[in-house]
Amino acid sequence: MTDLFWLSDAQMARLEPFFPKSHGKPRVDDRRVLSGIIFVNRNGLRWRDAPAAYGPHKTLYNRWKRWSDKGIFARMMAGLAAEHGETKTVMIDATYLKAHRTATSMGVKKGGVDA
């Protein structure tokens, strides 16, 4: 597949200081796994649908889950944002949800008795 996403050497060099230290057994290639995680998240795929070039989907999920629980990705984002020197935070929310007219009474049974 030619449309796969791969982190460049420069991008990996900026991210490596945020990686946790390896204890015992060496980790699977960080570039391959991190590129796979980005690809899955960017394209809204299930982990199982990740291209085989990134390795086993279980490895991608386990690394994403473990690093998310440890706050590694949050530190990466905060560190990269701090390097940029921006003093303001700008957020764009492009979500659009349309609720059914009865959505507000979902916790109430017919007759007005709480569930």
CSV table of N, CA, C and O in Angstrom, one decimal:
chain,number,residue,atom,x,y,z
A,1,MET,N,0.8,-1.2,0.0
A,1,MET,CA,0.0,0.0,0.0
A,1,MET,C,0.9,1.2,0.0
A,1,MET,O,1.7,1.4,0.8
A,2,THR,N,0.6,2.1,-0.9
A,2,THR,CA,1.4,3.3,-1.0
A,2,THR,C,0.9,4.5,-0.2
A,2,THR,O,1.5,5.5,0.1
A,3,ASP,N,-0.4,4.3,0.3
A,3,ASP,CA,-1.0,5.4,1.1
A,3,ASP,C,-0.8,5.2,2.6
A,3,ASP,O,-1.5,5.9,3.4
A,4,LEU,N,0.1,4.4,3.0
A,4,LEU,CA,0.4,4.2,4.4
A,4,LEU,C,1.1,5.4,5.0
A,4,LEU,O,1.8,6.1,4.3
A,5,PHE,N,0.9,5.7,6.3
A,5,PHE,CA,1.5,6.8,6.9
A,5,PHE,C,2.8,6.3,7.7
A,5,PHE,O,2.7,5.4,8.4
A,6,TRP,N,3.9,7.0,7.5
A,6,TRP,CA,5.1,6.7,8.2
A,6,TRP,C,5.8,7.9,8.7
A,6,TRP,O,5.8,8.9,8.0
A,7,LEU,N,6.1,7.9,10.0
A,7,LEU,CA,6.8,9.1,10.6
A,7,LEU,C,8.2,9.2,10.0
A,7,LEU,O,8.9,8.2,9.8
A,8,SER,N,8.6,10.4,9.8
A,8,SER,CA,10.0,10.7,9.2
A,8,SER,C,11.0,10.6,10.3
A,8,SER,O,10.7,10.6,11.5
A,9,ASP,N,12.3,10.6,9.9
A,9,ASP,CA,13.4,10.6,10.9
A,9,ASP,C,13.3,11.9,11.8
A,9,ASP,O,13.6,11.8,13.0
A,10,ALA,N,13.0,13.0,11.2
A,10,ALA,CA,12.9,14.3,12.0
A,10,ALA,C,11.8,14.2,13.0
A,10,ALA,O,11.9,14.6,14.1
A,11,GLN,N,10.6,13.6,12.6
A,11,GLN,CA,9.5,13.5,13.5
A,11,GLN,C,9.8,12.5,14.6
A,11,GLN,O,9.5,12.8,15.8
A,12,MET,N,10.5,11.4,14.3
A,12,MET,CA,10.8,10.5,15.4
A,12,MET,C,11.8,11.1,16.4
A,12,MET,O,11.8,10.8,17.6
A,13,ALA,N,12.8,11.9,15.9
A,13,ALA,CA,13.7,12.5,16.7
A,13,ALA,C,13.1,13.5,17.7
A,13,ALA,O,13.5,13.6,18.9
A,14,ARG,N,12.0,14.1,17.3
A,14,ARG,CA,11.3,15.0,18.2
A,14,ARG,C,10.4,14.3,19.2
A,14,ARG,O,10.2,14.8,20.3
A,15,LEU,N,10.0,13.1,18.9
A,15,LEU,CA,9.1,12.3,19.7
A,15,LEU,C,9.9,11.4,20.7
A,15,LEU,O,9.4,11.1,21.8
A,16,GLU,N,11.1,11.0,20.4
A,16,GLU,CA,11.8,10.0,21.2
A,16,GLU,C,12.0,10.4,22.6
A,16,GLU,O,12.0,9.6,23.5
A,17,PRO,N,12.3,11.7,22.9
A,17,PRO,CA,12.4,12.1,24.4
A,17,PRO,C,11.2,11.8,25.2
A,17,PRO,O,11.3,11.6,26.4
A,18,PHE,N,10.1,11.6,24.6
A,18,PHE,CA,8.8,11.3,25.4
A,18,PHE,C,8.6,9.8,25.6
A,18,PHE,O,7.7,9.5,26.3
A,19,PHE,N,9.3,9.0,24.9
A,19,PHE,CA,9.1,7.5,25.0
A,19,PHE,C,9.5,7.1,26.3
A,19,PHE,O,10.6,7.5,26.9
A,20,PRO,N,8.8,6.1,26.9
A,20,PRO,CA,9.3,5.5,28.2
A,20,PRO,C,10.5,4.7,28.0
A,20,PRO,O,10.7,4.2,26.9
A,21,LYS,N,11.3,4.5,29.0
A,21,LYS,CA,12.4,3.6,28.9
A,21,LYS,C,12.0,2.2,28.8
A,21,LYS,O,11.0,1.8,29.4
A,22,SER,N,12.7,1.4,28.1
A,22,SER,CA,12.4,0.0,27.9
A,22,SER,C,13.0,-0.8,29.1
A,22,SER,O,14.2,-0.6,29.4
A,23,HIS,N,12.2,-1.6,29.7
A,23,HIS,CA,12.7,-2.5,30.8
A,23,HIS,C,12.7,-3.9,30.4
A,23,HIS,O,11.7,-4.5,30.0
A,24,GLY,N,13.8,-4.5,30.5
A,24,GLY,CA,13.9,-5.9,30.1
A,24,GLY,C,13.9,-6.1,28.6
A,24,GLY,O,14.8,-5.7,27.9
A,25,LYS,N,12.9,-6.8,28.1
A,25,LYS,CA,12.8,-7.1,26.7
A,25,LYS,C,12.6,-5.9,25.9
A,25,LYS,O,11.8,-5.0,26.2
A,26,PRO,N,13.4,-5.7,24.8
A,26,PRO,CA,13.3,-4.5,23.9
A,26,PRO,C,11.9,-4.5,23.3
A,26,PRO,O,11.3,-5.5,22.9
A,27,ARG,N,11.4,-3.2,23.1
A,27,ARG,CA,10.1,-3.0,22.4
A,27,ARG,C,10.2,-3.3,20.9
A,27,ARG,O,11.3,-3.2,20.3
A,28,VAL,N,9.1,-3.6,20.3
A,28,VAL,CA,8.9,-3.7,18.9
A,28,VAL,C,9.2,-2.3,18.3
A,28,VAL,O,9.1,-1.3,19.0
A,29,ASP,N,9.7,-2.2,17.1
A,29,ASP,CA,10.0,-0.9,16.4
A,29,ASP,C,9.0,0.2,16.7
A,29,ASP,O,7.9,0.1,16.3
A,30,ASP,N,9.5,1.2,17.4
A,30,ASP,CA,8.6,2.4,17.8
A,30,ASP,C,8.0,3.1,16.6
A,30,ASP,O,6.9,3.5,16.6
A,31,ARG,N,8.8,3.3,15.5
A,31,ARG,CA,8.4,4.0,14.3
A,31,ARG,C,7.2,3.3,13.7
A,31,ARG,O,6.2,3.8,13.3
A,32,ARG,N,7.4,1.9,13.5
A,32,ARG,CA,6.3,1.2,12.9
A,32,ARG,C,5.0,1.2,13.7
A,32,ARG,O,3.9,1.4,13.2
A,33,VAL,N,5.1,1.0,15.0
A,33,VAL,CA,3.9,0.9,15.9
A,33,VAL,C,3.3,2.3,16.0
A,33,VAL,O,2.1,2.4,15.8
A,34,LEU,N,4.1,3.3,16.2
A,34,LEU,CA,3.5,4.7,16.3
A,34,LEU,C,2.9,5.1,15.0
A,34,LEU,O,1.8,5.7,15.0
A,35,SER,N,3.5,4.8,13.9
A,35,SER,CA,2.9,5.1,12.6
A,35,SER,C,1.6,4.4,12.4
A,35,SER,O,0.6,5.0,11.9
A,36,GLY,N,1.5,3.1,12.9
A,36,GLY,CA,0.3,2.4,12.8
A,36,GLY,C,-0.8,2.9,13.7
A,36,GLY,O,-2.0,3.0,13.2
A,37,ILE,N,-0.5,3.4,14.9
A,37,ILE,CA,-1.5,4.0,15.8
A,37,ILE,C,-2.0,5.2,15.1
A,37,ILE,O,-3.2,5.5,15.2
A,38,ILE,N,-1.2,6.1,14.6
A,38,ILE,CA,-1.6,7.3,14.0
A,38,ILE,C,-2.5,7.0,12.8
A,38,ILE,O,-3.5,7.6,12.6
A,39,PHE,N,-2.1,6.0,12.0
A,39,PHE,CA,-2.9,5.6,10.8
A,39,PHE,C,-4.3,5.2,11.2
A,39,PHE,O,-5.3,5.6,10.6
A,40,VAL,N,-4.4,4.3,12.2
A,40,VAL,CA,-5.7,3.8,12.7
A,40,VAL,C,-6.6,4.9,13.2
A,40,VAL,O,-7.7,5.0,12.8
A,41,ASN,N,-6.0,5.8,14.0
A,41,ASN,CA,-6.8,6.9,14.6
A,41,ASN,C,-7.2,7.9,13.6
A,41,ASN,O,-8.3,8.4,13.6
A,42,ARG,N,-6.2,8.2,12.6
A,42,ARG,CA,-6.5,9.2,11.6
A,42,ARG,C,-7.6,8.8,10.7
A,42,ARG,O,-8.4,9.6,10.2
A,43,ASN,N,-7.7,7.5,10.4
A,43,ASN,CA,-8.6,7.0,9.4
A,43,ASN,C,-9.9,6.4,10.1
A,43,ASN,O,-10.8,5.9,9.4
A,44,GLY,N,-10.0,6.4,11.4
A,44,GLY,CA,-11.1,5.9,12.1
A,44,GLY,C,-11.4,4.4,11.9
A,44,GLY,O,-12.5,4.0,11.9
A,45,LEU,N,-10.3,3.7,11.9
A,45,LEU,CA,-10.4,2.2,11.7
A,45,LEU,C,-10.5,1.5,13.0
A,45,LEU,O,-10.1,2.0,14.1
A,46,ARG,N,-10.9,0.3,12.9
A,46,ARG,CA,-10.8,-0.6,14.1
A,46,ARG,C,-9.4,-1.1,14.1
A,46,ARG,O,-8.7,-1.2,13.1
A,47,TRP,N,-8.9,-1.5,15.3
A,47,TRP,CA,-7.5,-2.0,15.4
A,47,TRP,C,-7.3,-3.2,14.4
A,47,TRP,O,-6.3,-3.3,13.8
A,48,ARG,N,-8.3,-4.0,14.4
A,48,ARG,CA,-8.2,-5.2,13.5
A,48,ARG,C,-8.1,-4.9,12.1
A,48,ARG,O,-7.6,-5.7,11.3
A,49,ASP,N,-8.5,-3.7,11.6
A,49,ASP,CA,-8.4,-3.4,10.2
A,49,ASP,C,-7.1,-2.6,9.9
A,49,ASP,O,-6.9,-2.2,8.7
A,50,ALA,N,-6.2,-2.6,10.8
A,50,ALA,CA,-4.9,-1.9,10.5
A,50,ALA,C,-4.1,-2.7,9.4
A,50,ALA,O,-4.1,-4.0,9.5
A,51,PRO,N,-3.5,-2.1,8.5
A,51,PRO,CA,-2.7,-2.8,7.5
A,51,PRO,C,-1.6,-3.6,8.1
A,51,PRO,O,-1.0,-3.2,9.1
A,52,ALA,N,-1.3,-4.7,7.5
A,52,ALA,CA,-0.3,-5.7,8.1
A,52,ALA,C,1.1,-5.1,8.1
A,52,ALA,O,2.0,-5.5,8.9
A,53,ALA,N,1.4,-4.0,7.3
A,53,ALA,CA,2.7,-3.4,7.3
A,53,ALA,C,3.1,-2.8,8.6
A,53,ALA,O,4.2,-2.6,8.9
A,54,TYR,N,2.1,-2.5,9.4
A,54,TYR,CA,2.3,-1.9,10.8
A,54,TYR,C,2.6,-3.0,11.8
A,54,TYR,O,2.8,-2.6,13.0
A,55,GLY,N,2.4,-4.2,11.5
A,55,GLY,CA,2.5,-5.3,12.5
A,55,GLY,C,1.2,-5.8,13.0
A,55,GLY,O,0.1,-5.3,12.5
A,56,PRO,N,1.2,-6.7,13.9
A,56,PRO,CA,0.0,-7.2,14.5
A,56,PRO,C,-0.9,-6.1,15.1
A,56,PRO,O,-0.4,-5.2,15.8
A,57,HIS,N,-2.2,-6.2,14.8
A,57,HIS,CA,-3.1,-5.2,15.4
A,57,HIS,C,-3.1,-5.2,16.9
A,57,HIS,O,-3.3,-4.2,17.6
A,58,LYS,N,-2.9,-6.4,17.5
A,58,LYS,CA,-2.8,-6.5,18.9
A,58,LYS,C,-1.7,-5.7,19.5
A,58,LYS,O,-1.8,-5.1,20.6
A,59,THR,N,-0.6,-5.7,18.8
A,59,THR,CA,0.6,-4.9,19.3
A,59,THR,C,0.3,-3.4,19.2
A,59,THR,O,0.6,-2.7,20.2
A,60,LEU,N,-0.4,-3.0,18.2
A,60,LEU,CA,-0.8,-1.6,18.0
A,60,LEU,C,-1.7,-1.2,19.2
A,60,LEU,O,-1.5,-0.1,19.9
A,61,TYR,N,-2.7,-2.0,19.4
A,61,TYR,CA,-3.7,-1.7,20.5
A,61,TYR,C,-3.0,-1.7,21.9
A,61,TYR,O,-3.2,-0.8,22.7
A,62,ASN,N,-2.2,-2.7,22.1
A,62,ASN,CA,-1.6,-2.8,23.4
A,62,ASN,C,-0.7,-1.6,23.7
A,62,ASN,O,-0.7,-1.1,24.8
A,63,ARG,N,0.1,-1.2,22.7
A,63,ARG,CA,1.0,0.0,22.9
A,63,ARG,C,0.2,1.2,23.1
A,63,ARG,O,0.4,2.0,24.0
A,64,TRP,N,-0.9,1.4,22.3
A,64,TRP,CA,-1.8,2.6,22.5
A,64,TRP,C,-2.4,2.6,23.9
A,64,TRP,O,-2.4,3.6,24.5
A,65,LYS,N,-2.9,1.5,24.3
A,65,LYS,CA,-3.6,1.4,25.6
A,65,LYS,C,-2.6,1.6,26.7
A,65,LYS,O,-2.9,2.4,27.6
A,66,ARG,N,-1.5,1.0,26.7
A,66,ARG,CA,-0.5,1.1,27.8
A,66,ARG,C,0.0,2.5,27.9
A,66,ARG,O,0.1,3.1,28.9
A,67,TRP,N,0.4,3.1,26.7
A,67,TRP,CA,0.9,4.5,26.7
A,67,TRP,C,-0.2,5.5,27.0
A,67,TRP,O,0.1,6.5,27.7
A,68,SER,N,-1.4,5.3,26.7
A,68,SER,CA,-2.5,6.2,27.0
A,68,SER,C,-2.7,6.2,28.5
A,68,SER,O,-2.9,7.2,29.1
A,69,ASP,N,-2.7,5.0,29.1
A,69,ASP,CA,-2.9,4.9,30.6
A,69,ASP,C,-1.8,5.6,31.3
A,69,ASP,O,-2.0,6.1,32.4
A,70,LYS,N,-0.6,5.5,30.8
A,70,LYS,CA,0.6,6.1,31.5
A,70,LYS,C,0.7,7.6,31.2
A,70,LYS,O,1.5,8.3,31.7
A,71,GLY,N,-0.1,8.1,30.3
A,71,GLY,CA,-0.1,9.6,29.9
A,71,GLY,C,1.0,10.0,29.0
A,71,GLY,O,1.3,11.1,28.8
A,72,ILE,N,1.6,9.0,28.2
A,72,ILE,CA,2.7,9.2,27.3
A,72,ILE,C,2.2,10.2,26.2
A,72,ILE,O,2.9,11.1,25.9
A,73,PHE,N,1.1,9.9,25.6
A,73,PHE,CA,0.6,10.7,24.5
A,73,PHE,C,0.2,12.1,24.9
A,73,PHE,O,0.5,13.0,24.2
A,74,ALA,N,-0.3,12.2,26.1
A,74,ALA,CA,-0.6,13.6,26.6
A,74,ALA,C,0.7,14.4,26.8
A,74,ALA,O,0.7,15.6,26.5
A,75,ARG,N,1.7,13.7,27.3
A,75,ARG,CA,3.0,14.4,27.5
A,75,ARG,C,3.6,14.8,26.2
A,75,ARG,O,4.2,15.8,26.0
A,76,MET,N,3.4,13.9,25.2
A,76,MET,CA,3.9,14.2,23.8
A,76,MET,C,3.3,15.5,23.3
A,76,MET,O,3.9,16.4,22.8
A,77,MET,N,1.9,15.5,23.4
A,77,MET,CA,1.2,16.7,22.9
A,77,MET,C,1.6,18.0,23.6
A,77,MET,O,1.8,19.0,23.0
A,78,ALA,N,1.7,17.9,24.9
A,78,ALA,CA,2.0,19.0,25.7
A,78,ALA,C,3.5,19.5,25.4
A,78,ALA,O,3.7,20.7,25.3
A,79,GLY,N,4.4,18.5,25.3
A,79,GLY,CA,5.7,18.9,25.0
A,79,GLY,C,5.9,19.5,23.6
A,79,GLY,O,6.6,20.5,23.4
A,80,LEU,N,5.2,18.9,22.6
A,80,LEU,CA,5.3,19.5,21.2
A,80,LEU,C,4.6,20.9,21.2
A,80,LEU,O,5.1,21.8,20.5
A,81,ALA,N,3.5,21.0,21.9
A,81,ALA,CA,2.9,22.4,22.0
A,81,ALA,C,3.8,23.4,22.6
A,81,ALA,O,3.8,24.6,22.2
A,82,ALA,N,4.5,23.0,23.7
A,82,ALA,CA,5.4,23.9,24.4
A,82,ALA,C,6.5,24.3,23.5
A,82,ALA,O,7.0,25.5,23.6
A,83,GLU,N,7.0,23.4,22.7
A,83,GLU,CA,8.1,23.8,21.7
A,83,GLU,C,7.7,24.8,20.7
A,83,GLU,O,8.5,25.6,20.3
A,84,HIS,N,6.4,24.9,20.4
A,84,HIS,CA,5.9,25.8,19.4
A,84,HIS,C,5.8,27.2,20.0
A,84,HIS,O,6.0,28.2,19.2
A,85,GLY,N,5.7,27.4,21.3
A,85,GLY,CA,5.7,28.7,21.9
A,85,GLY,C,4.4,29.5,21.8
A,85,GLY,O,4.3,30.6,22.1
A,86,GLU,N,3.3,28.8,21.5
A,86,GLU,CA,2.0,29.4,21.4
A,86,GLU,C,1.5,29.7,22.8
A,86,GLU,O,1.5,28.8,23.7
A,87,THR,N,1.0,30.9,23.1
A,87,THR,CA,0.5,31.2,24.4
A,87,THR,C,-1.0,31.0,24.6
A,87,THR,O,-1.5,30.9,25.7
A,88,LYS,N,-1.7,30.9,23.5
A,88,LYS,CA,-3.2,30.7,23.6
A,88,LYS,C,-3.5,29.3,23.2
A,88,LYS,O,-2.8,28.6,22.4
A,89,THR,N,-4.6,28.8,23.6
A,89,THR,CA,-5.1,27.5,23.2
A,89,THR,C,-6.3,27.7,22.3
A,89,THR,O,-7.2,28.4,22.7
A,90,VAL,N,-6.3,27.1,21.2
A,90,VAL,CA,-7.4,27.2,20.2
A,90,VAL,C,-7.9,25.8,20.0
A,90,VAL,O,-7.2,24.9,19.7
A,91,MET,N,-9.2,25.7,20.1
A,91,MET,CA,-9.9,24.4,19.9
A,91,MET,C,-11.0,24.5,18.9
A,91,MET,O,-11.7,25.5,18.9
A,92,ILE,N,-11.1,23.6,18.0
A,92,ILE,CA,-12.2,23.6,17.0
A,92,ILE,C,-12.9,22.3,17.2
A,92,ILE,O,-12.4,21.2,17.2
A,93,ASP,N,-14.2,22.4,17.4
A,93,ASP,CA,-15.1,21.3,17.6
A,93,ASP,C,-16.0,21.2,16.4
A,93,ASP,O,-16.8,22.1,16.1
A,94,ALA,N,-15.9,20.1,15.6
A,94,ALA,CA,-16.7,19.9,14.4
A,94,ALA,C,-17.7,18.9,14.6
A,94,ALA,O,-18.2,18.3,13.6
A,95,THR,N,-18.1,18.6,15.8
A,95,THR,CA,-19.1,17.6,16.0
A,95,THR,C,-20.5,18.1,15.8
A,95,THR,O,-20.8,19.3,16.0
A,96,TYR,N,-21.4,17.3,15.4
A,96,TYR,CA,-22.8,17.7,15.2
A,96,TYR,C,-23.6,16.5,15.6
A,96,TYR,O,-23.5,15.4,15.0
A,97,LEU,N,-24.4,16.7,16.6
A,97,LEU,CA,-25.3,15.6,17.1
A,97,LEU,C,-26.7,16.1,17.1
A,97,LEU,O,-27.1,17.2,17.5
A,98,LYS,N,-27.6,15.2,16.6
A,98,LYS,CA,-29.0,15.5,16.6
A,98,LYS,C,-29.7,14.5,17.5
A,98,LYS,O,-29.7,13.3,17.2
A,99,ALA,N,-30.3,15.0,18.6
A,99,ALA,CA,-30.9,14.2,19.5
A,99,ALA,C,-32.4,14.0,19.2
A,99,ALA,O,-33.0,15.0,18.6
A,100,HIS,N,-32.9,12.9,19.4
A,100,HIS,CA,-34.3,12.6,19.2
A,100,HIS,C,-35.1,13.4,20.3
A,100,HIS,O,-34.6,13.7,21.4
A,101,ARG,N,-36.3,13.8,19.9
A,101,ARG,CA,-37.1,14.7,20.8
A,101,ARG,C,-37.4,14.0,22.2
A,101,ARG,O,-37.7,14.7,23.1
A,102,THR,N,-37.3,12.7,22.3
A,102,THR,CA,-37.6,12.0,23.5
A,102,THR,C,-36.3,11.7,24.3
A,102,THR,O,-36.3,11.0,25.3
A,103,ALA,N,-35.2,12.2,23.8
A,103,ALA,CA,-33.9,11.8,24.4
A,103,ALA,C,-33.8,12.3,25.9
A,103,ALA,O,-33.1,11.7,26.7
A,104,THR,N,-34.5,13.4,26.2
A,104,THR,CA,-34.3,13.9,27.6
A,104,THR,C,-35.1,13.1,28.6
A,104,THR,O,-34.9,13.2,29.8
A,105,SER,N,-36.0,12.2,28.2
A,105,SER,CA,-36.8,11.4,29.1
A,105,SER,C,-36.4,9.9,29.1
A,105,SER,O,-37.2,9.1,29.5
A,106,MET,N,-35.2,9.6,28.7
A,106,MET,CA,-34.8,8.2,28.6
A,106,MET,C,-34.8,7.5,30.0
A,106,MET,O,-35.0,6.3,30.1
A,107,GLY,N,-34.4,8.2,31.0
A,107,GLY,CA,-34.3,7.6,32.4
A,107,GLY,C,-35.6,7.5,33.1
A,107,GLY,O,-35.7,7.0,34.2
A,108,VAL,N,-36.7,7.9,32.5
A,108,VAL,CA,-38.0,7.9,33.2
A,108,VAL,C,-38.9,6.9,32.5
A,108,VAL,O,-39.1,6.9,31.3
A,109,LYS,N,-39.5,6.1,33.3
A,109,LYS,CA,-40.5,5.1,32.7
A,109,LYS,C,-41.8,5.8,32.4
A,109,LYS,O,-42.1,6.9,33.0
A,110,LYS,N,-42.6,5.2,31.6
A,110,LYS,CA,-43.9,5.7,31.4
A,110,LYS,C,-44.7,5.8,32.7
A,110,LYS,O,-44.7,4.9,33.5
A,111,GLY,N,-45.4,6.9,32.8
A,111,GLY,CA,-46.2,7.1,34.1
A,111,GLY,C,-45.5,8.0,35.0
A,111,GLY,O,-46.0,8.3,36.1
A,112,GLY,N,-44.2,8.5,34.7
A,112,GLY,CA,-43.5,9.4,35.5
A,112,GLY,C,-42.7,8.8,36.7
A,112,GLY,O,-42.3,9.6,37.5
A,113,VAL,N,-42.6,7.5,36.7
A,113,VAL,CA,-41.8,6.9,37.8
A,113,VAL,C,-40.4,6.7,37.4
A,113,VAL,O,-40.1,6.2,36.3
A,114,ASP,N,-39.4,7.2,38.2
A,114,ASP,CA,-38.0,7.0,37.9
A,114,ASP,C,-37.6,5.5,37.9
A,114,ASP,O,-38.2,4.7,38.7
A,115,ALA,N,-36.7,5.2,37.0
A,115,ALA,CA,-36.2,3.8,36.9
A,115,ALA,C,-35.4,3.4,38.1
A,115,ALA,O,-34.7,4.2,38.7
